[in-house]
Amino acid sequence: MNPEEARQKIDKLTADLRDHNYRYYVLAEPVISDKEFDLLLKELEALEKEYPDFQHIDSPTVVVGGGITKEFETIQHAVPMLSLGNTYSEQELIDFDQRVRKIIGDDFEYTTELKFDGFALGITYENGTMVRAVTRGDGTSGDDVTTNVRTIRSLPQQLTGDFPIKLEVRGEVFMHRKAFDKLNRDRIANGDSPFANPRNSAAGTIKMQEQDEVRKRPLDCVIYSVIHEDNRGRTHYDSLMEASGWGLPVSSETKKCRSLNEVMDYIHVWDKKRKSLSYDIDGVVIKVNDLNLQEELGYTAKSPRWAIAYKFETERASTRLLEITYQVGRTGAVTPVANLEPVQLLGTTVKRASLHNADVMKDLDVRIGDLVYVEKGGEIIPKIVGVDIDSRDPNSRPAEFITHCPECRFELIRNEGEAAHYCPNPDCPPQIRGRIEHFISRKAMDIESLGEGKVDILVQNGLIHDPSDLYDLKMEQLIGLEKVLTDDDGEPVRKVTFQQKTSENIIRGVEESKGRTFDKVLYGLGIRHVGETVARTLAQHFVSMDNLINASREELEAINEIGTVISGSVYTYFQDPVNLEMIGSLRSHGVQMKLEETESELISNVLTGKKIVVSGVFSRFSRNEIKDLVTNHGGKNVSSISSQTDFVLAGENMGPAKLDKANKLEIPILSEEDFIKMIGAE
Ligand code: IVH
């Protein structure tokens, strides 16, 4: 292999491995086995050893932080991370209180805290600087997730005030419900499957290997335990308040209670009030406040004797599974939906629950007629968490996933390694509807006047078949159109007749959409895996639809941030003559097919001719935004440091190897602040 071939091979392997990591950790849909992954990784490692200059700054082989690694380092906890005994009953709380009183007497107080429903972490500070964050793991050792934890804005990288030299704090990482909903909306819009609840998505995010993706998912953290040498002889409550003074996030809902009655009051208040919080809690934690008394009470093998968790009743109901129906989405993905005998849960009537995919159905072993348990946590749609096997009809049979599309009867396909079944027929009505709805959605062409089921009416009346048909609509076709709108159950809600005004608005909305920029148009096409960010990257890189249509797989793959899965999907989309024809029609109607001068134009020339390596984690911008700034100011992003590099733009946590290399080659290192000043983006 000559050096040029080696470079190409390294580039290719790096891109492929990044992509496999993305599939594995972000999409949770791996397309190769772990063994195959390791073989590719070894191949890359060997090549990088031979040709170190070609190694990418965020190569999957070396990057601990900033990018992707296959595994986290395991770290032993200095003090084991125990869990809590928990109970759902007030009687058991009375028993707990009596056990405590027997050992330490009656002169003590409790603290009561919210029990955050997230993911436990131990975070170590040395001289006030965050040095490590480790998951609970098995309680003795956990995963080093420092890089991801550094993206949590509420956790300071540096403490202030009179902090101890060595300090470990423990707390819970969680995601606010709003952030979770937004994340899921974006996932659904991109054709990805949504997360079940905020806890799962917080846990998934903390264990994720893709920093750019972690950054997009705002996590929060609250500290509930402070461990350091000088803490002896104090109270838990004071230690939390002190930690708050150093800049650490603690909950303002923590209270001191003198009696069990006060504890019970706290529980009752929060059981009622918990829905008003912006995040999920699953109970209350009760702790003996005095740290000396805690020591006196000691521990059982698994949990402290000085604390207990009171868990709120999970909102679970049991009901009958009547039928399983199947929904076809925009991308053709088929979702099984459990139709249930209506049941009350958290004040709403539940009639349906998602069964996600064939694997979930099989794992649950659900059968028509079963008594099933439905839960509603942070989920958008309730889910079935189990089946009452004992009460099942012995003659029942496992529910089989359908083989043909319920809407168009095409035979379904299931790609190797994917959880979802797909309807391969592009003319399948819900797919047509879904594609047009995506096209007009706010983040795409934003044609508001077509909302509220109007697309459905147009599709049903045969007026539109793909997005380009919208631009052929005429007033006379619209006026007088009518349809009875139904709710999810097929019950009629109201009758809509298009009047003059509605029709005018539609025509105007469609006309105005011709002003949307090329990146919006591209996103609106609904190419699988092309979300808003990817659409913007592609638009900026190729500038015009023609360039993009003519791009080779290799050209697509060569773009940073775009791996084999996305590039494959984009490439395939533009090979399909039906899509090309539709794009041709959009073009002939005057829809934007390239970025306007001003959108791709340079903001300044301050970086013209400069080769810049961007590394690490930034606070004001994401890594992609920083890279865009580099290009917009005339600079060129390069991936590895060489003597040709003009400077390294270093965020937090730049790898030590890179730092060494930059120092050795005497390449200047700029901070985010230096850079912002340089380009005048203040
Ligand atoms: S104290 C040795 N306080 O609940 C006791 N835990 O079921 C350490 N949790 O592993 C835990 N909120 O992940 C404590 N205010 C709180 C908590 C809390 C949530 C979690 C934590 C713990 C689990 C135990």
Coordinates of C-alpha atoms and ligand atoms in Angstrom, one line a residue, residues 80-86 113-121 136 170-172 222-225 236 282 285 287 299 303-304 306-307 309 311, ligand 1:
P80 CA -19.0 2.2 47.0
M81 CA -22.1 3.6 45.4
L82 CA -24.9 1.9 47.3
S83 CA -28.5 1.9 46.5
L84 CA -31.5 2.6 48.8
G85 CA -34.0 0.4 50.5
N86 CA -37.3 1.4 49.2
E113 CA -35.5 15.1 49.3
L114 CA -37.1 14.5 46.0
K115 CA -36.1 11.2 44.4
F116 CA -35.0 12.2 40.9
D117 CA -35.8 9.7 38.2
G118 CA -32.6 9.7 36.3
F119 CA -29.2 8.2 36.3
A120 CA -26.7 8.1 39.2
L121 CA -23.2 9.6 38.9
R136 CA -22.8 3.8 39.3
R170 CA -22.9 12.2 43.9
G171 CA -26.1 13.0 42.1
E172 CA -28.6 12.2 39.5
V222 CA -28.7 17.6 40.9
I223 CA -26.3 16.7 43.7
Y224 CA -27.6 14.7 46.7
S225 CA -24.5 13.5 48.4
H236 CA -26.0 16.2 55.5
D282 CA -40.4 8.7 41.4
V285 CA -35.7 10.0 49.9
K287 CA -32.2 10.5 55.4
Y299 CA -25.0 -0.1 56.5
S303 CA -27.9 0.0 51.5
P304 CA -27.6 2.5 54.3
W306 CA -29.9 5.8 57.8
A307 CA -32.0 6.3 54.6
A309 CA -36.8 5.8 49.6
K311 CA -41.7 5.5 46.1
Ligands
IVH1 S1 -29.2 9.0 48.1 C1 -26.5 5.6 49.8 N1 -30.9 10.9 47.3 O1 -32.1 6.7 43.7 C2 -27.6 6.4 49.3 N2 -30.6 8.9 45.9 O2 -32.8 4.0 44.7 C3 -27.4 7.1 48.0 N3 -31.8 9.0 43.8 O3 -28.9 5.2 43.4 C4 -28.5 7.6 47.3 N4 -32.7 11.0 44.1 O4 -29.6 7.1 41.8 C5 -30.3 9.7 47.0 N5 -32.3 12.6 46.6 C6 -31.7 11.4 46.4 C7 -32.0 10.7 45.2 C8 -31.4 9.5 45.0 C9 -32.6 9.9 43.2 C10 -31.4 7.7 43.1 C11 -30.0 7.4 43.1 C12 -29.9 6.1 43.9 C13 -31.3 5.5 43.7 C14 -31.6 4.6 44.9

